[in-house]
Coordinates of C-alpha atoms and ligand atoms in Angstrom, one line a residue:
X1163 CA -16.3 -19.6 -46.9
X1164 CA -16.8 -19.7 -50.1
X1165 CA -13.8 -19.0 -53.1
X1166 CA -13.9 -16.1 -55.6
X1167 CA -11.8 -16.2 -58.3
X1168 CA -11.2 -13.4 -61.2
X1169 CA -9.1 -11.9 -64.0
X1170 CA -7.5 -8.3 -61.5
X1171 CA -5.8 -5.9 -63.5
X1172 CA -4.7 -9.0 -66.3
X1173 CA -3.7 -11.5 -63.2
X1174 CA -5.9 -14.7 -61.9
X1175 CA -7.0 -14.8 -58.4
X1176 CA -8.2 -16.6 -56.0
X1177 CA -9.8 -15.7 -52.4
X1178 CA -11.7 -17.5 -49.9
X1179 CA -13.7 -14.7 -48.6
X1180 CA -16.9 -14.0 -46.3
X1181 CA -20.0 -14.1 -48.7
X1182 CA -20.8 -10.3 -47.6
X1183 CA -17.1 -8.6 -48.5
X1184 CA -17.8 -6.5 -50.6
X1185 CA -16.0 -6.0 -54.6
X1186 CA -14.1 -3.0 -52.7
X1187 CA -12.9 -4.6 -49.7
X1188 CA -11.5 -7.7 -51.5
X1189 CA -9.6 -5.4 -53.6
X1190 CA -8.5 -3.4 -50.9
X1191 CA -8.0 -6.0 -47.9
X1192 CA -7.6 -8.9 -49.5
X1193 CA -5.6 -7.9 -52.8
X1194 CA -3.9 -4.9 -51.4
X1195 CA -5.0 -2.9 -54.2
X1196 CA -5.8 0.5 -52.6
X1197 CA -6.1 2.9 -55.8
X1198 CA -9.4 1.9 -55.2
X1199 CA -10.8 4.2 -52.4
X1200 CA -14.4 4.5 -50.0
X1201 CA -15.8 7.7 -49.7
X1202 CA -18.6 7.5 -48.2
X1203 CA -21.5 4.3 -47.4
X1204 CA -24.4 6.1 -49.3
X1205 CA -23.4 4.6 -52.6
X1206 CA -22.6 8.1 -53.9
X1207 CA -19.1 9.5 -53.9
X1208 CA -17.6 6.9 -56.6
X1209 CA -14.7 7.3 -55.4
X1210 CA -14.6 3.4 -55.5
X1211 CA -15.5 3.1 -59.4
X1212 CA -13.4 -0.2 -60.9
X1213 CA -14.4 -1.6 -64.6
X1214 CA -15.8 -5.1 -64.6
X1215 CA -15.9 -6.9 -67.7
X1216 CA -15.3 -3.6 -69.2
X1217 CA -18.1 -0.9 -67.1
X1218 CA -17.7 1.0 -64.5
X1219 CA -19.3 -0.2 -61.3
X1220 CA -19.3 1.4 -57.9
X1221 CA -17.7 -1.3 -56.2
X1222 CA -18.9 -0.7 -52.9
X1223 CA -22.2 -1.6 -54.4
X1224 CA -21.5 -4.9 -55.1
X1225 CA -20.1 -8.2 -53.7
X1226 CA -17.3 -9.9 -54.3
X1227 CA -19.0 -13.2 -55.0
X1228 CA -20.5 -11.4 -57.6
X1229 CA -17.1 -10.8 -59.4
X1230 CA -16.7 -14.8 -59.7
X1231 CA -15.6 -15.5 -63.0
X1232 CA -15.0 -11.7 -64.3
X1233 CA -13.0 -9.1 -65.1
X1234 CA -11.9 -6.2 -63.2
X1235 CA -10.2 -3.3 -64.0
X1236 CA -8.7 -1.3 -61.3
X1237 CA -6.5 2.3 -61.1
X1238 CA -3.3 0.4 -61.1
X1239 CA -4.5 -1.7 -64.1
X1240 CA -4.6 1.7 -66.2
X1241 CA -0.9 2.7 -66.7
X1242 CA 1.2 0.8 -69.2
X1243 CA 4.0 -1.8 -67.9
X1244 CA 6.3 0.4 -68.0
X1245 CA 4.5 3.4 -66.0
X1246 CA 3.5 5.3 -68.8
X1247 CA 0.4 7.3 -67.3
X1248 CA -2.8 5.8 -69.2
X1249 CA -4.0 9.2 -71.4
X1250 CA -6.7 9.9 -69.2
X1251 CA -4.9 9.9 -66.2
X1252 CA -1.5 12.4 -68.1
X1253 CA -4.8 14.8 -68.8
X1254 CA -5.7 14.9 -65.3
X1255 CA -2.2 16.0 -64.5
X1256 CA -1.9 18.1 -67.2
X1257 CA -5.1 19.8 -66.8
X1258 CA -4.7 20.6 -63.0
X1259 CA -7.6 18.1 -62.7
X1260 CA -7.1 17.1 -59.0
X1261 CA -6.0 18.6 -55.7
X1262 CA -6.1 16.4 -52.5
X1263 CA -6.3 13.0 -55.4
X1264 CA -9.2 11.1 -53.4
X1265 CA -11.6 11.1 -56.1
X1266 CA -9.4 10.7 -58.8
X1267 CA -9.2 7.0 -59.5
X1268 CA -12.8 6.5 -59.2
X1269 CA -13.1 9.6 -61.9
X1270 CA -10.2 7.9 -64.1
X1271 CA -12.1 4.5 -64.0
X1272 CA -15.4 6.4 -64.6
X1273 CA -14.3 8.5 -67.5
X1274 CA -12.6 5.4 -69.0
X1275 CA -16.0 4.0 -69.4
X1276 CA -17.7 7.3 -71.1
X1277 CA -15.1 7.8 -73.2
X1278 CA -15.0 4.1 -74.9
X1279 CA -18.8 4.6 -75.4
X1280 CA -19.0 8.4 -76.5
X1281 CA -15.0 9.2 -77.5
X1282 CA -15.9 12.9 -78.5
X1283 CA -18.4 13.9 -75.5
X1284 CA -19.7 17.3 -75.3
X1285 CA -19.0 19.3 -71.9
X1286 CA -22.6 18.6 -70.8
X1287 CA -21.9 14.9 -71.6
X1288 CA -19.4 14.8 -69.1
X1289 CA -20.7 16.7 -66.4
X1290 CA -24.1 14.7 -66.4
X1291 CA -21.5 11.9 -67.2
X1292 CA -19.7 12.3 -63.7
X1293 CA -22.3 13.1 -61.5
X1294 CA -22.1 10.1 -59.6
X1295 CA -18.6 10.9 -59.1
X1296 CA -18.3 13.7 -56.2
X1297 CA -14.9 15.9 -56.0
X1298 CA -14.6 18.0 -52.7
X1299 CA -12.1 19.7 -53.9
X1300 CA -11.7 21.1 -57.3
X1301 CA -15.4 22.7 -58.5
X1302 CA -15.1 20.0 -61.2
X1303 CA -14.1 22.5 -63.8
X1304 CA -10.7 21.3 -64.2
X1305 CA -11.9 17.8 -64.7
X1306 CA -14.2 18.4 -67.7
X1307 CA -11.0 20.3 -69.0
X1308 CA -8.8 17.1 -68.4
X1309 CA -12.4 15.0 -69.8
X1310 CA -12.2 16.7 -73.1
X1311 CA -8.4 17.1 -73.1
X1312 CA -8.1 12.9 -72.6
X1313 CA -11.2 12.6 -75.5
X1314 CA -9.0 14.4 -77.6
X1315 CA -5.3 12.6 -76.9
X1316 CA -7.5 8.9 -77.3
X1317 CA -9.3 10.2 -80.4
X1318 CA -5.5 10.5 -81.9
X1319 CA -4.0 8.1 -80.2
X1320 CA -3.6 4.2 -81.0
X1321 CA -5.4 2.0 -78.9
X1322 CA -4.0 1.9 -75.3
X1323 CA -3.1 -1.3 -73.6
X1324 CA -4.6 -1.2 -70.6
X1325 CA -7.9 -0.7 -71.9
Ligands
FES289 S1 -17.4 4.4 -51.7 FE1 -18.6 3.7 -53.3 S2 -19.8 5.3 -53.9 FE2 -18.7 6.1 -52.2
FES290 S1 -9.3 16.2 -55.8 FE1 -9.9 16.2 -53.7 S2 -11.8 15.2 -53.7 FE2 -11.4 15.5 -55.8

């Protein structure tokens, strides 16, 4: 079998792993790191949205071999040390922008990636923005508050650690 290695959430490791586990199993199964969740196996929920080497991927769309030598960014990797909620994640709270919480790290992770492109996004931005992210739950209309809310806190804000 052959070894993966990468840079998870700042941390080297190392894996021997079956060349068709997928990015979103390793991190699941083999690094315990279930922020990252599977909605569906169409490709289209994005509930399992991780950064590598900085963009968001769905990671059930690619292998972990594939990851060899990179960086990946998961939900846990987002709050500070010290659990200080990463902005975009205190604006989802704040903003009521999740119920049941399934799709929310995949959103976080995606949003993380529009806003370091486009920090001041208009509400159509985001909504064409996040439709590869599905939400059962909350009619998306608290999310593109929380969106706009996080925009705003990171426009003010010094850079954040995590990302
Ligand atoms: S689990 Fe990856 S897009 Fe649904
Ligand atoms: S909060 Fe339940 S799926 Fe989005």
């Amino acid at each position: 079998m052959p070894t993966v290695s990468m840079t998870v959430n700042g941390k080297a490791v190392s894996r021997e792993v079956e060349p068709r586990t997928l990015l979103v199993q390793f991190l699941r199964e083999h690094l315990g790191l279930t922020g990252t969740h599977v909605g569906c196996d169409t490709s289209q929920c994005g509930a399992c949205v991780v950064h590598v080497d900085g963009r968001s991927v769905k990671s059930c769309t690619m292998l972990a071999v594939q990851a060899d030598g990179r960086v990946v960014t998961t939900i846990e990797g987002m709050a500070a040390a010290d659990g200080t909620l990463h902005p975009i994640q205190a604006a989802f709270r704040e903003n009521h922008g999740l119920q049941c919480g399934f799709c929310t790290p995949g959103m976080v992770m995606s949003v993380a990636d529009l806003l370091k492109n486009n920090p001041s996004p208009t509400e159509r931005e985001v909504r064409e923005w996040l439709e590869g992210n599905i939400c059962r739950c909350t009619g998306y209309h608290n999310i593109v508050k929380a969106v706009l809310a996080a925009a705003e806190a990171l426009r003010g804000a010094p850079a954040h650690a995590a990302e």
